Amino acid sequence: MPAFAYLDHNATSPLRPAVFDVMVEALRAGGNPSSVHRAGRSARARLDTARRQVAALVGARPAEVVFTSGGTEANNSALAGAGRKRLLVSAVEHDSVLKAATGGEILPVDANGIVDLGVLDKSLAASTEPALVSVMFANNETGVLQPIADVVRVAHAAGALVHCDAVQGAGKVPVDLHGLGVDYLSLSAHKFGGPTGVGALVVRSGAPFVSDRVGGGQESNRRAGTENVAGIAGFGAAATEATGGLATTEWRHHLETALLEIAPAARVYGAGVDRLPNTTCISMPGVRAETQVMALDLAGICVSAGAACSSGKVTRSAVLLAMGVESAEAEMALRISFGWSTVSEDIERLIAAWRDLYIRVGRSDIAQARAA
Ligand code: PLP
């Protein structure tokens, strides 16, 4: 049995061994991709390879890929660089979109976390000002998939551009930039086995984009600064390894069936709609998420509270609140996410530890737990 069960792939997926090897090779080789000598040309060749690999993951053309320092930068620069002052963003977006859209219009979601297309349509019709709509591909907490092709249809019909944060979708389920018709797509390497601190903004050719960074002309003048060659090479290798995504929802189904058998009043969020095959967001009646995370950690299992922010403090999940979940219940929500390194023993270990905790401190009924 592995030393511990890592079931927090939506936070960061462990580095894939093949990615590690590619990165070490690139670090050893060194070189600045803008230099014309052989060391520079070899670094440039690594970037070119990675650009092709990342483009292939999302059905894009290599020239459409702009490497960034991760998903946060990709989201920030899409919202700033599209040149549209009017922004409409869904209520369940990651903070790197929500906080970059201050003053923007928030699109509500339904009880399953799906954006309301009727409201989007009406809001766009209410003004002739050119807009950018930002809706994520898959939610980081619940795994719920948004109807992106429909968002694009409604938005484009109204003359708006569309940005899609695909940080949690890419490498887990197929994502196709041109098939979906989105104008901007954000990616992050560390969500599917690549290194942290590397990502990309994919800008559809023909979509307007002006970077607010100044400096060198790297990334065809779309992102100044010497590229993180080893990180990008690792990103490319991870993209190739992750192509095809996760094959099955079998483990998620097994896990949720088992947990609901243990605690029938527990609730799986977004259970009725399409979700990432690797993500379960579930409340344990009567047990706060922090308590669950700590107890499971002691049992050798790494998971997250529904809303774990970067400071490590647990706040109430804005995603669940936007879905209409009461705040006391949202505080009991745990996020379990698996990926390439998961083995079935990890899932069984989680089920056993969750059962122990529920028997010790859980409540059989969520209404009672809410009142407590
Ligand atoms: N978007 C989503 C949906 C995410 O889940 C995350 C990370 O948790 C980000 C953006 C930010 O990505 P990064 O950590 O690469 O900055």
PDB file of C-alpha atoms in Angstrom, residues 1-2 5 7 251 254-255 341-351:
ATOM      1  CA  MET A   1       0.000   0.000   0.000  1.00  0.00           C
ATOM      2  CA  PRO A   2       1.337   3.512  -0.796  1.00  0.00           C
ATOM      3  CA  ALA A   5      -3.388   8.277  -0.329  1.00  0.00           C
ATOM      4  CA  LEU A   7      -6.725  12.402  -3.384  1.00  0.00           C
ATOM      5  CA  TRP A 251     -14.169   4.872  -9.298  1.00  0.00           C
ATOM      6  CA  HIS A 254     -18.034   3.377  -6.506  1.00  0.00           C
ATOM      7  CA  LEU A 255     -16.815   6.026  -4.053  1.00  0.00           C
ATOM      8  CA  SER A 341      -1.353   8.273  -9.668  1.00  0.00           C
ATOM      9  CA  THR A 342      -4.479   6.986  -7.903  1.00  0.00           C
ATOM     10  CA  VAL A 343      -4.827   3.269  -7.183  1.00  0.00           C
ATOM     11  CA  SER A 344      -8.004   1.538  -6.038  1.00  0.00           C
ATOM     12  CA  GLU A 345      -6.524   1.017  -2.525  1.00  0.00           C
ATOM     13  CA  ASP A 346      -6.536   4.827  -2.110  1.00  0.00           C
ATOM     14  CA  ILE A 347     -10.281   4.914  -2.640  1.00  0.00           C
ATOM     15  CA  GLU A 348     -10.885   2.007  -0.244  1.00  0.00           C
ATOM     16  CA  ARG A 349      -8.704   3.677   2.372  1.00  0.00           C
ATOM     17  CA  LEU A 350     -10.728   6.870   2.081  1.00  0.00           C
ATOM     18  CA  ILE A 351     -14.036   5.019   2.344  1.00  0.00           C
TER      19      ILE A 351
END
